[in-house]
Structures are given as structure tokens and as C-alpha cells.
Short mmCIF file of C-alpha atoms in Angstrom, two decimals:
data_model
loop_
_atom_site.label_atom_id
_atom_site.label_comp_id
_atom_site.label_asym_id
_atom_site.label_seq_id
_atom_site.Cartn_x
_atom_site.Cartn_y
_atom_site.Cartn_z
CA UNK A 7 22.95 28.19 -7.94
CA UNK A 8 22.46 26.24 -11.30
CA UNK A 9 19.86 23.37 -10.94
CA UNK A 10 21.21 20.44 -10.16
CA UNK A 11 21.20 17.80 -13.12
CA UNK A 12 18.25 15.42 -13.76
CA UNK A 13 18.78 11.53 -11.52
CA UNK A 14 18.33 8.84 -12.69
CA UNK A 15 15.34 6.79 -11.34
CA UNK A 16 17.87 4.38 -9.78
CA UNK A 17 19.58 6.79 -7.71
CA UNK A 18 16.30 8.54 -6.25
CA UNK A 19 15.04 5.39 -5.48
CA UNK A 20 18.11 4.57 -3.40
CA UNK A 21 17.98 8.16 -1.88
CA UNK A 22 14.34 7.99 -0.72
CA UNK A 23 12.64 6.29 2.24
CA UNK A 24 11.78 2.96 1.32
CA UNK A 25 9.32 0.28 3.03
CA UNK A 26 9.10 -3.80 2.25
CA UNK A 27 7.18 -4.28 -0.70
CA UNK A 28 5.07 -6.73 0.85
CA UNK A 29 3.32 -3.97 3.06
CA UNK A 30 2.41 -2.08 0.33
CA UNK A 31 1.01 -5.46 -1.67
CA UNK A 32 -1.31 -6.58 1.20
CA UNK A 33 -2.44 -3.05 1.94
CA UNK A 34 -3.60 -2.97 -1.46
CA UNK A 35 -5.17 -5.97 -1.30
CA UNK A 36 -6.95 -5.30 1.71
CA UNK A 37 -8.29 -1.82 -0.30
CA UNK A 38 -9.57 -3.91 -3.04
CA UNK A 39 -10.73 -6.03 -0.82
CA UNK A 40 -12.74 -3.78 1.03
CA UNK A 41 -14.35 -1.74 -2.19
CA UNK A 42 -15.54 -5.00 -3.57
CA UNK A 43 -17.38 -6.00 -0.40
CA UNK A 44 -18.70 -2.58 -0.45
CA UNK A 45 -19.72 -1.70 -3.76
CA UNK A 46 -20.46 -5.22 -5.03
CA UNK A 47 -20.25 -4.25 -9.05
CA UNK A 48 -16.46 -4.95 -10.31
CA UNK A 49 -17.55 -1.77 -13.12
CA UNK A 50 -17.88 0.41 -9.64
CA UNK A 51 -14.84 -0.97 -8.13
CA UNK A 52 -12.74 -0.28 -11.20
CA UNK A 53 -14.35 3.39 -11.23
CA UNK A 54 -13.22 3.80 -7.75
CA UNK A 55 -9.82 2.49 -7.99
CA UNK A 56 -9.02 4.89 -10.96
CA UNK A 57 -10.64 7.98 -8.58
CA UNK A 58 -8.37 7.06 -5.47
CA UNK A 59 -5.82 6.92 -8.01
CA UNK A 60 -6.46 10.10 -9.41
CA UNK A 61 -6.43 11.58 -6.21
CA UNK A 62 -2.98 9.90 -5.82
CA UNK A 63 -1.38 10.82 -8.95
CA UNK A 64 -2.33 14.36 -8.49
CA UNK A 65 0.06 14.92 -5.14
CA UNK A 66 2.24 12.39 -6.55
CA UNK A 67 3.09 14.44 -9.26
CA UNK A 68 4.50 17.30 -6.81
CA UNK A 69 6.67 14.94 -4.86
CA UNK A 70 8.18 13.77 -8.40
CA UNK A 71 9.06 17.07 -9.77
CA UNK A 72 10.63 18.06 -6.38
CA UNK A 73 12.54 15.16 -5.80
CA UNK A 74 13.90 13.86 -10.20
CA UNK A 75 14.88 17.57 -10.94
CA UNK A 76 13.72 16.86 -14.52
CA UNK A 77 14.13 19.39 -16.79
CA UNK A 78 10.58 20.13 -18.90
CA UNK A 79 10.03 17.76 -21.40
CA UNK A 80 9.62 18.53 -24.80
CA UNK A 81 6.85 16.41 -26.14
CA UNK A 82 4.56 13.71 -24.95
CA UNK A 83 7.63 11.26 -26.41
CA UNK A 84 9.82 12.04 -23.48
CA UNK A 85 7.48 12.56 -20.82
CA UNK A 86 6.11 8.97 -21.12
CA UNK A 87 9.94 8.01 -20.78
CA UNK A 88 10.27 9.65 -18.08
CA UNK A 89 7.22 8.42 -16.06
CA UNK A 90 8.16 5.19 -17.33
CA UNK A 91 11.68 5.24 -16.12
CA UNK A 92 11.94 7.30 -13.83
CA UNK A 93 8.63 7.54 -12.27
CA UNK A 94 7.92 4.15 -11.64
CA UNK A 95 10.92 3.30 -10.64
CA UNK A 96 11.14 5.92 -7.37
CA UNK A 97 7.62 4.89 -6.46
CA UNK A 98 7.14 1.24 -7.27
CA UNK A 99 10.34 0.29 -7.75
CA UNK A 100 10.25 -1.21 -10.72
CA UNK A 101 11.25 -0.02 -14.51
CA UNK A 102 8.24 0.11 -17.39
CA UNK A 103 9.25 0.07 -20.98
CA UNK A 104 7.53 2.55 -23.49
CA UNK A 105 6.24 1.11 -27.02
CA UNK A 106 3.52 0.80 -29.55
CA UNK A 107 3.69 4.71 -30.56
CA UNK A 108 1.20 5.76 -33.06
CA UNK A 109 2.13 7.87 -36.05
CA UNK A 110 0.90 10.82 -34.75
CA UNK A 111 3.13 10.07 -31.30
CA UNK A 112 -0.07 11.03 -29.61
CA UNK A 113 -0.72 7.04 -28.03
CA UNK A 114 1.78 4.90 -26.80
CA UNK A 115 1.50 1.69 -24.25
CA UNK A 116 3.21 1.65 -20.86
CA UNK A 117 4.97 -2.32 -20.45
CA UNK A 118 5.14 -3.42 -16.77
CA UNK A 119 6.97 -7.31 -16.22
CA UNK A 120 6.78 -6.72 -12.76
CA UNK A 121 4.51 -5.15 -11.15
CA UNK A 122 4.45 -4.90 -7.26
CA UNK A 123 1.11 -4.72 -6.50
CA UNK A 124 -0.06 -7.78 -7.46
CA UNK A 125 2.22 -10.44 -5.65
CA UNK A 126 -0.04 -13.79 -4.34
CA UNK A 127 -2.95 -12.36 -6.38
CA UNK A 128 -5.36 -14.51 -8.65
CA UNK A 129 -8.54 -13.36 -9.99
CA UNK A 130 -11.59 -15.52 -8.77
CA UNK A 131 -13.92 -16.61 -11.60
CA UNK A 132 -16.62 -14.06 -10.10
CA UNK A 133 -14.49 -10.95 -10.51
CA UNK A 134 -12.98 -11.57 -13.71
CA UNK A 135 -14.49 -7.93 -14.88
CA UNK A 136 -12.02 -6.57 -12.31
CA UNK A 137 -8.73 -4.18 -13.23
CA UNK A 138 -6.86 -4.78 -10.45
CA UNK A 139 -4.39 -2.56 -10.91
CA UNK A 140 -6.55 0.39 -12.01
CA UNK A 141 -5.07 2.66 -9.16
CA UNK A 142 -1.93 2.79 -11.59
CA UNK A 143 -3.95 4.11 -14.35
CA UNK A 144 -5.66 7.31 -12.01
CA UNK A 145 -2.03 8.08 -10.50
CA UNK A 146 -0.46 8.05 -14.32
CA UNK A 147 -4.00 10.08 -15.46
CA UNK A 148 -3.89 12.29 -12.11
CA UNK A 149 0.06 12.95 -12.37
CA UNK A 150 -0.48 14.24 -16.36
CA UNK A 151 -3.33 16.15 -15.20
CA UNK A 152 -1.69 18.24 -13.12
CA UNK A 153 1.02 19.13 -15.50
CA UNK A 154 -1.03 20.30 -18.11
CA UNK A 155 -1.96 17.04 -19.87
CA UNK A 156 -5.35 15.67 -20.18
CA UNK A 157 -5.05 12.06 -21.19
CA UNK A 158 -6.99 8.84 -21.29
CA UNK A 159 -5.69 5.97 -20.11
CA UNK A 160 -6.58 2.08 -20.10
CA UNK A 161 -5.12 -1.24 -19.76
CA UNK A 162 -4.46 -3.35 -22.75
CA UNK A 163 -2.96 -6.66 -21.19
CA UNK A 164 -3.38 -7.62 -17.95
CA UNK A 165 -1.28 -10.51 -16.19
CA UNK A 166 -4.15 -11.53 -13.59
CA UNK A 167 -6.10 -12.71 -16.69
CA UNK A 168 -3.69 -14.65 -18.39
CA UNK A 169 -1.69 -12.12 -20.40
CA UNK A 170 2.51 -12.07 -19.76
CA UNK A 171 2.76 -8.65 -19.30
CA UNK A 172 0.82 -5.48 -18.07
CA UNK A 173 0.15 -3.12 -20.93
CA UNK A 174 -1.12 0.03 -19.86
CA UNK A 175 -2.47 2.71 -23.04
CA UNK A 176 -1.80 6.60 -22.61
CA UNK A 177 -3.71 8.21 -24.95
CA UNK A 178 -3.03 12.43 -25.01
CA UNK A 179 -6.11 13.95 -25.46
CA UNK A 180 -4.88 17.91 -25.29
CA UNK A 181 -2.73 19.92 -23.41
CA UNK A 182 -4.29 22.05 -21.31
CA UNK A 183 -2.63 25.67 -21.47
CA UNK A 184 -1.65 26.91 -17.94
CA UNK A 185 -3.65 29.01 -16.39
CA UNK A 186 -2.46 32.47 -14.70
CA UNK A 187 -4.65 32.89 -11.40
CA UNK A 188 -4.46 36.22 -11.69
CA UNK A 189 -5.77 38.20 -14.96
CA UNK A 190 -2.36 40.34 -15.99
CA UNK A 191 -3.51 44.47 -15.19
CA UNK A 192 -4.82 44.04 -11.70
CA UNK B 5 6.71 -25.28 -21.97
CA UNK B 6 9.70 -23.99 -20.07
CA UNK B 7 11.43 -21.55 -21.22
CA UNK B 8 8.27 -19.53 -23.46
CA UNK B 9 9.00 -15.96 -22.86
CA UNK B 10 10.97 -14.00 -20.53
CA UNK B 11 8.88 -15.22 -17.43
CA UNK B 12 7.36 -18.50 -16.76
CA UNK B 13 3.70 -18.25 -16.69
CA UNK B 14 2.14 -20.40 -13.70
CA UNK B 15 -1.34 -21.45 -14.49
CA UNK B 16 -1.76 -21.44 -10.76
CA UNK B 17 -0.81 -18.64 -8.48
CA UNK B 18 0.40 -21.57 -6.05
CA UNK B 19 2.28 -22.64 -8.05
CA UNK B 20 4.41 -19.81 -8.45
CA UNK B 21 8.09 -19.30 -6.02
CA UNK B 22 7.38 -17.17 -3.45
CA UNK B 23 9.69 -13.98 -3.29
CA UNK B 24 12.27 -13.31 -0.74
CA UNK B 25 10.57 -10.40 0.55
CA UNK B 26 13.72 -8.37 -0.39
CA UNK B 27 11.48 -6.17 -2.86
CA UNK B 28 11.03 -2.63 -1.74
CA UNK B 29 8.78 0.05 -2.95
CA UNK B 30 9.04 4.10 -1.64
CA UNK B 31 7.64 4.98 1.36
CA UNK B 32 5.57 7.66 0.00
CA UNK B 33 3.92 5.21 -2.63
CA UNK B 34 2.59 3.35 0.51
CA UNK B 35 2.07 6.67 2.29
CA UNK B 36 -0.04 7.73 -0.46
CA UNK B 37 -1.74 4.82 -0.95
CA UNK B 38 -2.52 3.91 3.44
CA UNK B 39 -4.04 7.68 2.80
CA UNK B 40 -6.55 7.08 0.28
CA UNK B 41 -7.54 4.00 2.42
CA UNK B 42 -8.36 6.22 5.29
CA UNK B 43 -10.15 9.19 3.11
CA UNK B 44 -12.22 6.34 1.70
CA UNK B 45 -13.53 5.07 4.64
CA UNK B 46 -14.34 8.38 5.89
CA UNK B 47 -16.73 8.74 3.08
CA UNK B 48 -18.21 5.24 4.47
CA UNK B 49 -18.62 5.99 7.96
CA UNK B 50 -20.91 8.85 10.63
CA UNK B 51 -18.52 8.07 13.02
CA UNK B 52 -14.94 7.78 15.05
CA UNK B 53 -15.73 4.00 16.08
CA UNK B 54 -16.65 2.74 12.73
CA UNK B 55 -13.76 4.34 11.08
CA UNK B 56 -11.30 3.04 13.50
CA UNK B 57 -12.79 0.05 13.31
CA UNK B 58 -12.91 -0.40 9.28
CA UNK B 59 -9.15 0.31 9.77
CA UNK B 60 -8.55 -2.58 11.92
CA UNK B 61 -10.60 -4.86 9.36
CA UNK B 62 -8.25 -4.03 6.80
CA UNK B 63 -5.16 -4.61 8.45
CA UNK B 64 -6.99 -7.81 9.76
CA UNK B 65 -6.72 -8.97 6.33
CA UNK B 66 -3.12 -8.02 5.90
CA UNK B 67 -2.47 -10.12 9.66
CA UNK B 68 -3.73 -13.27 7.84
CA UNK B 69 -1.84 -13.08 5.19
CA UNK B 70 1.52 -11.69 6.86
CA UNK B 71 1.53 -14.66 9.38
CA UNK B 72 1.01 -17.59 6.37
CA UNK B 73 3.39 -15.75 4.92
CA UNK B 74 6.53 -15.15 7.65
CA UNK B 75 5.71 -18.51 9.25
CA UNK B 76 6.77 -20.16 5.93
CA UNK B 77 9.51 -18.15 5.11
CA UNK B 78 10.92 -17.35 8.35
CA UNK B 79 10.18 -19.97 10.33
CA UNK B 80 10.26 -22.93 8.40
CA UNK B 81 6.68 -23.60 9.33
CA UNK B 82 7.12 -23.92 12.80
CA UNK B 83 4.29 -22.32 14.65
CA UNK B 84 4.41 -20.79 17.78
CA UNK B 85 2.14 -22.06 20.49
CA UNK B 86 2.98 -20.29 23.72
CA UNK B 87 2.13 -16.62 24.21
CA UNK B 88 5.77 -15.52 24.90
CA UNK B 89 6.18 -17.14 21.55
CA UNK B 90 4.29 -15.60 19.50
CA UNK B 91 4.49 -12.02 21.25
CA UNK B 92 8.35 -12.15 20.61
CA UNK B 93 7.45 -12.95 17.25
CA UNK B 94 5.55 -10.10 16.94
CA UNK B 95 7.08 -7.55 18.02
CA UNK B 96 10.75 -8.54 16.04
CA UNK B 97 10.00 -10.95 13.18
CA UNK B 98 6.80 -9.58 11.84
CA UNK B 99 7.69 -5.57 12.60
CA UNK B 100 10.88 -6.07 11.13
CA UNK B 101 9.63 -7.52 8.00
CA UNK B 102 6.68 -5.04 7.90
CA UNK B 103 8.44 -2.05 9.11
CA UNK B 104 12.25 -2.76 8.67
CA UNK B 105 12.79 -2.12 12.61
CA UNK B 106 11.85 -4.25 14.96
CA UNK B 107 9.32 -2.43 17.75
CA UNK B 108 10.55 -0.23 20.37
CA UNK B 109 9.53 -2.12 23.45
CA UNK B 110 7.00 -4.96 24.45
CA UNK B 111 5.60 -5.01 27.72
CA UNK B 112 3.61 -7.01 30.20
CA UNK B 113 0.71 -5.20 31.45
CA UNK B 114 0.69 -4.20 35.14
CA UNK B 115 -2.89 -4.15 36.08
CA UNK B 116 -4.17 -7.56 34.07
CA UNK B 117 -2.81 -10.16 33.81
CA UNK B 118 -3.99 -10.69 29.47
CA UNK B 119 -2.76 -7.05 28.78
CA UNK B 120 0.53 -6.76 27.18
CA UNK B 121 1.54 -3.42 24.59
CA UNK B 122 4.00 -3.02 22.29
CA UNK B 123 4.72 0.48 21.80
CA UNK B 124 6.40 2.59 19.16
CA UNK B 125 7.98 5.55 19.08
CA UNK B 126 6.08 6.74 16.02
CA UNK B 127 4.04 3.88 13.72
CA UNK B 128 5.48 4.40 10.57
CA UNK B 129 1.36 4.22 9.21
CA UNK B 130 1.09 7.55 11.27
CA UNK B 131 4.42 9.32 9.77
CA UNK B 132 2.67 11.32 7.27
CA UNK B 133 -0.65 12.27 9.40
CA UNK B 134 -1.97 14.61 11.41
CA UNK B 135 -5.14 14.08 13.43
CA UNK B 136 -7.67 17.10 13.53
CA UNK B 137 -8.82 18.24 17.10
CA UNK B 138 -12.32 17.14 16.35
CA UNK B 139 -11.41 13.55 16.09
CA UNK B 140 -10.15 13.18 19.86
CA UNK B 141 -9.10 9.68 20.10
CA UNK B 142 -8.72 8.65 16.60
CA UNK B 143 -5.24 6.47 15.39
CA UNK B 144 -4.93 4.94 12.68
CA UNK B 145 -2.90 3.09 14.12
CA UNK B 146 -6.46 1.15 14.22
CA UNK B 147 -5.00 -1.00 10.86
CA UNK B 148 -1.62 -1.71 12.59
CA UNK B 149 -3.83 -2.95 15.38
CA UNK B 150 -5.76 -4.86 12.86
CA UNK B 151 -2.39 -6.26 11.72
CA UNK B 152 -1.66 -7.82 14.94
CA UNK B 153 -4.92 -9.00 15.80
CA UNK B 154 -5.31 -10.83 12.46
CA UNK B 155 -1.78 -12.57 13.11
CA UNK B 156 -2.63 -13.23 16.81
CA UNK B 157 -5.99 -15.06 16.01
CA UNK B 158 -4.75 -16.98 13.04
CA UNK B 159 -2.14 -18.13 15.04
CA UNK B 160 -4.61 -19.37 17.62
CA UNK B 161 -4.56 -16.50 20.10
CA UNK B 162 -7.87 -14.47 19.78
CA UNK B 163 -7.44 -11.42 21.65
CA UNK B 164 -8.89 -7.81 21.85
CA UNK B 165 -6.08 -4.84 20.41
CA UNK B 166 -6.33 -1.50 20.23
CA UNK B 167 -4.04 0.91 19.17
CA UNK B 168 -3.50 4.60 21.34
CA UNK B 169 -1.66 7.57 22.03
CA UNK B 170 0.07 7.75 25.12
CA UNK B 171 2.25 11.27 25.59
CA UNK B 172 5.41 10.90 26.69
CA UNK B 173 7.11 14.27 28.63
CA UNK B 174 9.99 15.65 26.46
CA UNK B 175 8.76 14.59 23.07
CA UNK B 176 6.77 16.47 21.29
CA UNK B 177 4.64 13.77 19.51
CA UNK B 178 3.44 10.63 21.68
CA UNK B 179 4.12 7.58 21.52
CA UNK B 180 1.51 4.75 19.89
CA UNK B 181 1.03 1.84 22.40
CA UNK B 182 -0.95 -0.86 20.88
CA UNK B 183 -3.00 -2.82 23.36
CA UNK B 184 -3.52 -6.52 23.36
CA UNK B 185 -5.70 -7.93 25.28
CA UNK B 186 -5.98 -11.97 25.47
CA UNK B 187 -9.33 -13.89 25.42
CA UNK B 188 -9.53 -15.94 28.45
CA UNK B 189 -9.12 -19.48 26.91
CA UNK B 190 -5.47 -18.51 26.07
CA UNK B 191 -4.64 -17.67 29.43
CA UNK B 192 -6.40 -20.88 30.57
CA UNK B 193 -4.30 -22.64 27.70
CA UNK B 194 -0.88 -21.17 28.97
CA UNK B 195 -1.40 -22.11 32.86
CA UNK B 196 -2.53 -25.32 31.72
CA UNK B 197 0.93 -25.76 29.45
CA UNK B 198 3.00 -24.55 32.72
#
């Protein structure tokens, strides 16, 4: 059976399970919520985020390539398009634009407009240390990760502290080789 | 100004519209995400109660916010004051907005007269999780029941809820029955208001 073409992020969206937005929002607030309270220091907050994240992107990643059908990407160029329109669109529902490559194609920035998680939020004066959306960074870290990518990853502009838009930086580091688990003559 | 950039920037989250609530994101994004919420408190608790207990905190927080939030857009800022009321409104407005369904059934509680449960065939918080044996008891349906309990007191009902499995013969998985139980005051409240 030939593989079936690559979807667009539209139709997978439309083809998955889907649950109200707002859910998600308030459960994400109620996360943040709850590491602030317990770890006090925004700098510790932001590290957790980015590990729960990580944690995310990692099994993300699986559900992704199982449910786009996207063929292996070339170069770093196209799989940053793809995460950025396909990927966030099946999980977040929402498109990001890719721009600001470097010469070497090795960096580029992630643009969100709209970004679901942070509906109703503001940023109190005593937490303005805080990336609030740093679980987006670990799942986009985490995902690459796990297909052979190491990257580095931080936010540029943020829209909870003033900025228009959400600018997120992938930076490729190296790719990893794949492994074989099992050495070739046993 | 109006009309700088593609998006007006409100100095004042307040100030900004409020959305329709038509947005939707996939369930596994909030699957994911409701899971690392429940690994992380695991690593913050020695025990079943505390864990269960974190989870209804959370969704105590979300209960605030969902009622401020439905009773605007749904209701026109009408409030509900009789327990009927706000039950009904429960189980179909704020499970349908939540969950896209309302809940499977709402009952009165034969035993006591403050219990009443609204059950569901299977929480859609629970859809991706399995509980291991040595957990006995443990739901997380704990942060739905934290949902409800943070609407109910903010709406001026404080009551005790508690989500928990109850097997039902022919299915394979049981059924989650979350159990409110009403402070006395509001029972007081409702035979005084006939």
C-alpha cells in the first residue's frame, strides 16, 4: 500500500478529537499557578515549565508523525515549516509563521499572533521574570529531540510583556545521528 | 492609536473583548498537558490524599474562573440563587462548554438530603489514564471535582465534592460519580426561600 500523502494541518485538525479551548487555557493557568506557589523563584518556574514541556514534546512528537504522514524533511528549513504549520496547528490550533533565518539556515524565529494559552492572562508586576508560555518551548525542544535534533530554544518577544507578537528562537545545535540498539554482528 | 498593527494592543487585559469560546485546541494537547499536571504533583506529594487533593485545588482555580466566565457570557449575568439552579447549570451549561456534552445524569441523593451526583459515563480528564492497582481509590477526577466545587462556592453554595468510581455491571470501565455534598447553611437558605 503506498503511504498515504502528507495533510495538511487544517485537515488533521478537523479529523482529530478536539476539546474547548478554554479548558485547556485555565488548566494551564491553574499549572502555572500552582508551580509559582510552590517554587516561589519565577527562574525555577520557567525551568520547570520548559521540563514538563520537554516531557510533552517528547510523546508529542510520536502522535505527530503517526497522525501528518509527513514525509522526512530535508533540512532544518522545512522541518521548522512543518512544526510551524502543521504542528501547531493539530495541537493548538493555531498557525505560526517561520522568519528571521540566519545565513547559515541554522536559527530561525517561530511567530505566534495567537496563541491559546494565554487568553485572560496579565503578568503581575511581581512575576514579570516569568515566560509564561515556556511549556511551548520544551514541547518544540522535546519534539526535535526525539527526531534526531538537538536544539536550543528561547523566546524573543513575548505578548504578556508588552510585545505584539510571540517570537519564539530555534537555534539547531547538531543532529544527533541515530542510534542502532543493537551493534550490527550479534 | 487604532488601527497600529494587525491586532489592537489593550494596555489592560480588561479591556480586551472576550472570545466566544468557539476556539478549540486537540484533545491530546490538553491530554498531554492534564498529564504532566498529575506527574508533577506526584513528585510533590507521600500520599493518595494529598495528591487527590492538589488535583481538586487546581481545578478549584479553573471553577472560579469558568463561572465569571459562563455567567457573563451565557447568562447575561444573571446568577443563579436556588440549588436546582445552579445544579442544572452545572451539569448542562458549564459541562457543555467544558466538555462539549452536557453530563450523563444528575441525581438527588437517596440517603441525605445535601447529597446530589452527577455522573459520567467516562470524564473526559480520565480518557487517556489508567490507574495502577497500588493507588486503590485514586481519580483524578479529583480536578473535575475541584471544577465544580470552585463554581459551586463562588456562586454562593459551599459544599463538600468528591469525585469516585462506581462499577456499573456490563461495562467494562465504571462510571465516575462526582459527589456533592451541601454545607448546611444552603439547605437552611433553600427551606427558608420555599
Amino acid at each position: 500500500m503506498a503511504p498515504a500523502a502528507p495533510k495538511s494541518g487544517d485537515a488533521i485538525f478537523a479529523s482529530v478529537d478536539r476539546v474547548n479551548a478554554e479548558l485547556f487555557t485555565l488548566t494551564y493557568g491553574a499549572i502555572v499557578r500552582q508551580l509559582l506557589t510552590d517554587l516561589e523563584e519565577v527562574e525555577e518556574v520557567n525551568k520547570q515549565l520548559d521540563q514538563m514541556g520537554y516531557n510533552m514534546g517528547v510523546r508529542l512528537v510520536d502522535e505527530f508523525l503517526a497522525k501528518s504522514n509527513v514525509t522526512r524533511c530535508v533540512d532544518f528549513r522545512e522541518t521548522t515549516e512543518v512544526i510551524a504549520k502543521v504542528g501547531f496547528k493539530m495541537f493548538l490550533g493555531v498557525t505560526a509563521s517561520v522568519t528571521n533565518w540566519d545565513s547559515e539556515g541554522t536559527t530561525c524565529s517561530l511567530i505566534l499572533e495567537d496563541n491559546p494559552l494565554v487568553d485572560f492572562v496579565e503578568l503581575p508586576d511581581n512575576c514579570q521574570g516569568l515566560h509564561y508560555c515556556n511549556i511551548l518551548s520544551g514541547v518544540v525542544r522535546g519534539a526535535l529531540e526525539m527526531v534526531s535534533m538537538k536544539t536550543e530554544v528561547a523566546w524573543l518577544r513575548d505578548m504578556l510583556r508588552g510585545d505584539d507578537v510571540f517570537e519564539l528562537q530555534v537555534k539547531l545545535l547538531k543532529q544527533v545521528p541515530e542510534e542502532y540498539p543493537y551493534k550490527d554482528d550479534e | 492609536m487604532i488601527g497600529v498593527g494587525k491586532i489592537k494592543q489593550y494596555s489592560n487585559v480588561l479591556d480586551r473583548p472576550i472570545s466566544k469560546g468557539k476556539q478549540e485546541v486537540s484533545l491530546s494537547a490538553f491530554a498531554f498537558l492534564f498529564s504532566e499536571l498529575v506527574q508533577y504533583n506526584q513528585t510533590q506529594v507521600d500520599n493518595i490524599g494529598e495528591l487527590e487533593r492538589r488535583l481538586e485545588d487546581a481545578g478549584y482555580a479553573v471553577g472560579a474562573r469558568v463561572l465569571e466566565l459562563l455567567c457573563h457570557r451565557e447568562k447575561g449575568n444573571r446568577r443563579e440563587t436556588r440549588l436546582l439552579g445552579i445544579l442544572s447549570f452545572i451539569h448542562s451549561t458549564v459541562w457543555k462548554v467544558l466538555f462539549g456534552k452536557v453530563a450523563d445524569s444528575l441525581e438527588k441523593g437517596t440517603e441525605h438530603e445535601d447529597e446530589y451526583m452527577i455522573s459520567e459515563k467516562e470524564l473526559l480528564v480520565n480518557r487517556f489514564i489508567s490507574i495502577p492497582k497500588d493507588m486503590g481509590a485514586f481519580n483524578c477526577g479529583a480536578f473535575v471535582a475541584g471544577i465544580v466545587r470552585g463554581v459551586l462556592y463562588n456562586a454562593g453554595f459551599p459544599a463538600v465534592v468528591t469525585a469516585h468510581f462506581v462499577p456499573v455491571d456490563g461495562q467494562q470501565r465504571p462510571r465516575t460519580t462526582i459527589l456533592i455534598k451541601f454545607a448546611e447553611e444552603v439547605l437552611q437558605r433553600e427551606a427558608r426561600l420555599g
